[in-house]
Structures are given as C-alpha cells and as structure tokens.
Short mmCIF file of C-alpha atoms and ligand atoms in Angstrom, two decimals:
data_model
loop_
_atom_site.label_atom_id
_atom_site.label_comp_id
_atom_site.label_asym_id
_atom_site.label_seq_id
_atom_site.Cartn_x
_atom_site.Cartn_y
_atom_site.Cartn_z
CA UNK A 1 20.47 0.53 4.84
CA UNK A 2 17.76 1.79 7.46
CA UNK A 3 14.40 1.78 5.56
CA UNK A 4 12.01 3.91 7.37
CA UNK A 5 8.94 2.08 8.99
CA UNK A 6 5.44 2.83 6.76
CA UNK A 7 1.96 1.91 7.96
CA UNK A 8 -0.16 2.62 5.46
CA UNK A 9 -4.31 2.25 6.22
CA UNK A 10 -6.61 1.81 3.22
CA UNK A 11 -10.15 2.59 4.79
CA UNK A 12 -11.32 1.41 1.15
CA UNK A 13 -15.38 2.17 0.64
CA UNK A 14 -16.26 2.64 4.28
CA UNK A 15 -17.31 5.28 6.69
CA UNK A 16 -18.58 8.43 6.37
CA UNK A 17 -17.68 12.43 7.27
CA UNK A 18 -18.69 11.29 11.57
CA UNK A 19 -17.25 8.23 11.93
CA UNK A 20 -13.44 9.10 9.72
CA UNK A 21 -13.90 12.33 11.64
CA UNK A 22 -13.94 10.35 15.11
CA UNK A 23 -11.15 8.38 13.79
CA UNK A 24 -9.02 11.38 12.60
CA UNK A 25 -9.65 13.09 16.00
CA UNK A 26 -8.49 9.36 17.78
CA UNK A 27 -5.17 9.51 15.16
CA UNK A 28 -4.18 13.57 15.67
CA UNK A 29 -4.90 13.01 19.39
CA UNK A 30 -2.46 9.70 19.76
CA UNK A 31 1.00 9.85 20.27
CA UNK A 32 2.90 7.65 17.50
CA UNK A 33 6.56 6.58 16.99
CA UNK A 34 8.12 9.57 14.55
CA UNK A 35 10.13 7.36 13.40
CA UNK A 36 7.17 5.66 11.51
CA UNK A 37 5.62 6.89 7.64
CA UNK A 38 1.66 6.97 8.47
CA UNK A 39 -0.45 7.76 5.55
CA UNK A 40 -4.16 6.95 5.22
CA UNK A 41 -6.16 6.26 2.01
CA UNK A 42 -8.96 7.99 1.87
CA UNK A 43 -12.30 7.18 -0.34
CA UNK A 44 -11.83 9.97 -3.34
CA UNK A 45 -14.86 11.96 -2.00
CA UNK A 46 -13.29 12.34 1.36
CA UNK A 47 -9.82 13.42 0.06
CA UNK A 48 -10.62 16.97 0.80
CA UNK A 49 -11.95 16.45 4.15
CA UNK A 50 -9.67 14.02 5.72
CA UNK A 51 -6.71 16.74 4.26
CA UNK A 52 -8.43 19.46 6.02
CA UNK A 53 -8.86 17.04 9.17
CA UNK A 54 -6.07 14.87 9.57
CA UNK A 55 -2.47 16.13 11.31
CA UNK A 56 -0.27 16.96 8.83
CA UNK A 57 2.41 14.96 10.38
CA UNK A 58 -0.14 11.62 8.49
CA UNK A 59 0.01 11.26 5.11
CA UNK A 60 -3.27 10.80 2.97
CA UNK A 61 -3.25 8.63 0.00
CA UNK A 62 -6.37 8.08 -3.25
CA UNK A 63 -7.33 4.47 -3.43
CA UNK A 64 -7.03 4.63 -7.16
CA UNK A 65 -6.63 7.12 -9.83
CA UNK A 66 -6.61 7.00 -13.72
CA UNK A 67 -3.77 6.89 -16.27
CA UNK A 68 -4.27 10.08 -17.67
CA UNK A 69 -4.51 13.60 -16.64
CA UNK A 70 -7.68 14.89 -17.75
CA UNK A 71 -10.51 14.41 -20.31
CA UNK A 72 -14.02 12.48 -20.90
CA UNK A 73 -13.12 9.44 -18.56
CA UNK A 74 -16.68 9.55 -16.65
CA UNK A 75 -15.99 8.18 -13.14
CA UNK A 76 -12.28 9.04 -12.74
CA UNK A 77 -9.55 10.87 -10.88
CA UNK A 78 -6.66 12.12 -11.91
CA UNK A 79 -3.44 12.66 -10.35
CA UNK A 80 -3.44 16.24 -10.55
CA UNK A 81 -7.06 16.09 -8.96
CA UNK A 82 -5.48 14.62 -6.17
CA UNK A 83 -2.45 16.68 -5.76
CA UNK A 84 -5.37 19.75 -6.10
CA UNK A 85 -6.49 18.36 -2.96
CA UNK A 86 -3.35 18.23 -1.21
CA UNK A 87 -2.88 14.59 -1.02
CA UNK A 88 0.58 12.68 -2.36
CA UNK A 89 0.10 9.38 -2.22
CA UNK A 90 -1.90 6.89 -4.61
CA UNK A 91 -2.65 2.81 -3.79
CA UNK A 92 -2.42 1.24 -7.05
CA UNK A 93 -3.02 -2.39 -8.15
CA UNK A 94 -4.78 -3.31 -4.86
CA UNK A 95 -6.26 -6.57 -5.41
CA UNK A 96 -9.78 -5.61 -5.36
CA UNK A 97 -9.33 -3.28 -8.23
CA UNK A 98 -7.23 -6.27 -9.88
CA UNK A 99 -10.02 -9.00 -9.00
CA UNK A 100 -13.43 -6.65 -8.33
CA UNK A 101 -13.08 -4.23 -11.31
CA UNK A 102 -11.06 -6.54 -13.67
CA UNK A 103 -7.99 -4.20 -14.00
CA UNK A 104 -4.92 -5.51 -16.25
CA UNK A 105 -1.25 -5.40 -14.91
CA UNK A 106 -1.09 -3.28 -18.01
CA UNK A 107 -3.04 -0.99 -17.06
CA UNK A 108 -2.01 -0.65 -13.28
CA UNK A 109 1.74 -0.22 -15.00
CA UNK A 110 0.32 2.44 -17.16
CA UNK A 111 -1.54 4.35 -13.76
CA UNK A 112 2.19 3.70 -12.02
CA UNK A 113 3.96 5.85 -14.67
CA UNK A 114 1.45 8.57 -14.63
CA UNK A 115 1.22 8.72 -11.20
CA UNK A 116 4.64 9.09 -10.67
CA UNK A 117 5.56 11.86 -13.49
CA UNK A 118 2.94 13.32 -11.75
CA UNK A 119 4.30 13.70 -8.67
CA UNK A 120 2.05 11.31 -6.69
CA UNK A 121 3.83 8.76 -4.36
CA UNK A 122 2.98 5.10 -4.94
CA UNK A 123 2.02 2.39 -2.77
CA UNK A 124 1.72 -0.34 -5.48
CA UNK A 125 0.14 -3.84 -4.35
CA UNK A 126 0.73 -6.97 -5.57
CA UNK A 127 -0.13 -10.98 -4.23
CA UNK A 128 -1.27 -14.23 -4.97
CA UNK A 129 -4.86 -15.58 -4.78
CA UNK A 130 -5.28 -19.21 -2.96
CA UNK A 131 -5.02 -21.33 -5.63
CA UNK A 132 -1.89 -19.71 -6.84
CA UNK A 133 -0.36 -20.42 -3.84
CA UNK A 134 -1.80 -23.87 -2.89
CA UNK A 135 -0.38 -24.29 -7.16
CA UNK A 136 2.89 -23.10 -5.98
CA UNK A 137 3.12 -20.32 -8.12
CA UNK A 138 3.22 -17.52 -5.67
CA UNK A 139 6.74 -16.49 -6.67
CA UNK A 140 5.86 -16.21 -10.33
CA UNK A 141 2.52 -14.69 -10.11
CA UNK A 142 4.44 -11.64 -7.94
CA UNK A 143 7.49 -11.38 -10.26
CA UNK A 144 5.64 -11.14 -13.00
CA UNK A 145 3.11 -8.53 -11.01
CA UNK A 146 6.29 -6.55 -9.60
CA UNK A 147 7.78 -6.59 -13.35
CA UNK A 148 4.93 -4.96 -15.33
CA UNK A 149 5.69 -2.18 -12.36
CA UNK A 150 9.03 -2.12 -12.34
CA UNK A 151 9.05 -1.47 -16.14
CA UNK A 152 7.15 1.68 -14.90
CA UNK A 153 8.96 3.19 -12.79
CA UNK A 154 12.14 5.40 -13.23
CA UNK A 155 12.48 6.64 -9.62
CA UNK A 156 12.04 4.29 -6.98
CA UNK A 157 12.34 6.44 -3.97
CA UNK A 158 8.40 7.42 -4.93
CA UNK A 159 7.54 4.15 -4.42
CA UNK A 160 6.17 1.70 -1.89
CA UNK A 161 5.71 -1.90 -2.85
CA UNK A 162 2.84 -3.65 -0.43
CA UNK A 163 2.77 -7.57 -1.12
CA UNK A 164 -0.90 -8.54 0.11
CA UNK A 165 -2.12 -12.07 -0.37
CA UNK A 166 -5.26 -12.25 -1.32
CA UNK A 167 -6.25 -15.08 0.84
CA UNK A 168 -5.16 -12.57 3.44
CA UNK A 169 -7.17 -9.76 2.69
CA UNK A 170 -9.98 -9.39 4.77
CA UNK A 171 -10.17 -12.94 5.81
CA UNK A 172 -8.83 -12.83 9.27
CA UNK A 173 -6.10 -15.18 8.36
CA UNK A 174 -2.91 -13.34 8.58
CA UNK A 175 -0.03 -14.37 6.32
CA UNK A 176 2.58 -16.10 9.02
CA UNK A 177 5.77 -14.17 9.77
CA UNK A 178 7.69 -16.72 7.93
CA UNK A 179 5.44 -16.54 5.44
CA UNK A 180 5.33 -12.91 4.50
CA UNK A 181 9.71 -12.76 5.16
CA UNK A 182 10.04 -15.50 2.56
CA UNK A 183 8.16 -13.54 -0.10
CA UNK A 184 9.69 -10.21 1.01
CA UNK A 185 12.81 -12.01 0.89
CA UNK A 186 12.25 -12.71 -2.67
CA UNK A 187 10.64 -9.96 -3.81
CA UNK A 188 14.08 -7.82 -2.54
CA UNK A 189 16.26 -10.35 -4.63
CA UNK A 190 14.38 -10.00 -7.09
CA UNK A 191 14.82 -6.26 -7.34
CA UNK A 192 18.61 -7.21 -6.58
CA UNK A 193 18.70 -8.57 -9.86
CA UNK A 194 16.22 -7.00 -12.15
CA UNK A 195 16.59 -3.30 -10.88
CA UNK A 196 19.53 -2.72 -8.82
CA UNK A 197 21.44 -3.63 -5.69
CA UNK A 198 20.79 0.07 -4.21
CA UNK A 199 17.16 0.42 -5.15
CA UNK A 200 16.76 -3.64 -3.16
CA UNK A 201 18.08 -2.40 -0.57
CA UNK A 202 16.01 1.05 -0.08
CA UNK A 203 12.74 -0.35 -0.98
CA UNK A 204 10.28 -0.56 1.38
CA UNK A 205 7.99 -3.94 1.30
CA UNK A 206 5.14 -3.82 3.21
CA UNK A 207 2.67 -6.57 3.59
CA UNK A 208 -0.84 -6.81 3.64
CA UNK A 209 -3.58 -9.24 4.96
CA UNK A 210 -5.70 -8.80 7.88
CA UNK A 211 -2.91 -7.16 10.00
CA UNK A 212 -3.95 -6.35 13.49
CA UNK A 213 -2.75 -5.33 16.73
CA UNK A 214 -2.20 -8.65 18.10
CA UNK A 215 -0.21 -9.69 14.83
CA UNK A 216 1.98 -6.67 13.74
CA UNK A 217 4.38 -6.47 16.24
CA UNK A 218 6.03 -10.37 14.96
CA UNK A 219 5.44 -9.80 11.76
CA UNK A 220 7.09 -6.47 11.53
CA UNK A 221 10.43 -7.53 13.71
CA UNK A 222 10.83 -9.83 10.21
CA UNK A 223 14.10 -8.68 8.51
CA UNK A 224 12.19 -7.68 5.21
CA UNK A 225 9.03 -6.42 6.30
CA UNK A 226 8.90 -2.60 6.23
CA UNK A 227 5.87 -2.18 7.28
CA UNK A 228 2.29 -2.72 6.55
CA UNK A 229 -0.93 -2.00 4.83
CA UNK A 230 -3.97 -2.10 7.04
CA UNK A 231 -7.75 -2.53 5.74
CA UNK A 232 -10.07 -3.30 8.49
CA UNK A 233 -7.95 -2.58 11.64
CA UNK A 234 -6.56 1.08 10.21
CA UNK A 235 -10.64 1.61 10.88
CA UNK A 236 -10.17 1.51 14.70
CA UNK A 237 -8.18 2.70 17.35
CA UNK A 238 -6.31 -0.07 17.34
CA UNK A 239 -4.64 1.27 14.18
CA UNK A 240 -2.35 3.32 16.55
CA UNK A 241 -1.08 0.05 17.76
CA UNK A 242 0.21 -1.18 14.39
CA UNK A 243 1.38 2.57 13.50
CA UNK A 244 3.96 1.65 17.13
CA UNK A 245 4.13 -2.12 16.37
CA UNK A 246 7.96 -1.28 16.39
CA UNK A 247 8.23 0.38 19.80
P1 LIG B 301 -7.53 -6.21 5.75
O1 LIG B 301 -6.49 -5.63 6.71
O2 LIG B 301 -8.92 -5.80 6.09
O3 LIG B 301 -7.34 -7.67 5.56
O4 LIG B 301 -7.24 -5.51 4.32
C1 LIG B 301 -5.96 -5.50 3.83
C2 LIG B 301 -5.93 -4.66 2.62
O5 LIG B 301 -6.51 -4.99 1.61
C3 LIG B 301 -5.19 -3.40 2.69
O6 LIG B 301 -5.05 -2.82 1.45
#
C-alpha cells in the first residue's frame, strides 16, 4: 500500500497579510516533490487571503472549526464557512486547543463528524504530555485519543491522523525516529484491529514536534511515518525542505 507523502504546516496565531504573503510567494515560487500532499493551516482570518494567494497545487487547512453548522456560537467557524472560502481541510484536536482552551475528546469527536459530513478533510492530532510518557502511559493516552475519533468517523480516506507529543511541540526537542515509528507502529495496529486491516494500511500518520529541516529527512525514511505536521519551521523557507524531505 503506497500512502502518499503529506506535510502539513500549521502557522497557528502568527504572522500577518506581509510576512504569509512573503512566505506564500517563497512556497508558489519553490519547486516541490509532486509526489508530496502540502497543505497549510491558515489563522481563520487569513483563510480568504492565503486561498486567493497560495498555488493551488497547496492545500489550505482552518486551525479549528465548530461542531455545528451555523447559529449564535459567538467566536466560531463553521465548516461550511470554510468550504465558502475555498479551503478543505480542518486541524482538529491539536494539543493547544486540547490543553490551552480546555477542549474534551468529546467534543473534538463531535467537530470530527461534522467536519467530515461536511465535506472538510481532517487532519486530527493526538499525543501524550511528559508526564504521560515519563508514567508510561503514552500508548493508552493515544488509543483512547484515536478511539473517541475513530468512533467519528465513517470514511477514513478524509482523514489524516498527526500523532504530536506534546513535549515535542514547540520545544525544540524532536521526538527520535525510533520514537515516533514505535508509536506510529502502534497507532497502525491499532487501527488493524479496531477499524480494519484496509483502512491501517491506507492511513496516513504523520507526526508532529518541532520538525525541521535538519530532522525530517530520518524521521520520515521511518516505515510508518507518512509525513509531518510543521509549527514553527512551516514559517520559513526551510519549510520547502521538509515538503522534499523524501527526495
Ligand atoms: P512545532 O513544529 O513548532 O514544534 O509545532 C508542531 C505543531 O504543533 C504542529 O501542529
């Protein structure tokens, strides 16, 4: 089963209309593997302009998006707000929505199945804080992340799942390759069992954590690792690195 490759960058609540145009001009201008899935993630004001900007040949993705499609929800976007805007992709359950704005893996699951019957593509994040892993638990905190989504979903081709540690994120200290291919490892047996052999198989995991030019290229020649989601790094050039970490 050949999954395709998917760099996904999550610019989260940074730059403004100069600076993601210089970096839009940077990405249309490079010259990337096709054989990689490149989409960007966008703050919701900027949705419309990074569309209008951006080579269609990149993907743009909301950073979040509510669980319902319209209505007195002060704050919020819907999915059909964000198709409006020509953009098909939605991050879900990133860990600073989990552990910043206190949202449940109930409600994440609930976003995931509106999303979805709404057309949007997900990239839906799960991972385990430090003391979960220095507890042991990492396995069971993501099984029991990836299950609330799994009950969610009914077509799995829509989604991406994006295992970021959250001792990773933003910290500089990149998940090892071992590391990330054991968790991948399990997260596709998991799926094996609890979803199905086909849909393990055509998943794409993609991890996480302070990924950067000088670190993609190992950790993406790992068997399970399908790619990756960028914070900091899909900021800069060196983004077009890690979009050809497979070349
Ligand atoms: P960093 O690459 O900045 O660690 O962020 C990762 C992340 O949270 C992507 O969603």
């Amino acid at each position: 089963m050949t999954r395709k490759f998917f760099v996904g960058g999550n610019w989260k609540m940074n730059g403004d209309k100069k600076s993601l145009g210089d970096l839009i001009n940077t990405m249309n201008g490079a010259k990337v593997d096709p054989n990689v899935e490149v989409v960007c993630g966008a703050p919701a004001i900027y949705l419309d302009f990074a569309r209008s900007k951006l080579d269609h040949k990149f993907g743009i993705a909301a950073q979040n998006c509510y669980k319902v499609a319209k209505g007195a929800f002060t704050g919020e976007i819907s999915p059909a707000m964000i198709k409006d805007c020509g953009v098909h992709w939605v991050i879900l359950g990133h860990s600073e929505r989990r552990h910043v704005f206190g949202e449940s893996d109930e409600l994440i699951g609930q976003k995931t199945a509106h999303a979805l019957e709404n057309g949007l593509g997900v990239i839906a994040c799960i991972g385990e804080k430090l003391d979960e892993r220095e507890g042991g638990i990492t396995e069971k905190v993501v099984f029991a992340q990836t299950k609330v989504i799994a009950d969610n979903v009914k077509d799995w081709s829509k989604v991406v799942l994006a295992y970021e540690p959250v001792w990773a994120i933003g910290t500089g200290k990149t998940a090892s390759p071992q590391q990330a291919q054991e968790v991948h490892h399990k997260l596709r047996e998991w799926m094996k069992k609890n979803v199905s052999e086909a849909v393990a198989s055509s998943v794409r995991i993609i991890y996480g954590g302070s990924v950067t030019g000088g670190t993609c290229k190992e950790l993406g020649s790992q068997a399970d690792v399908d790619g990756f989601l960028v914070g900091g790094a899909s900021l800069k050039p060196e983004f077009i690195e890690i979009i050809n970490a497979k070349q």
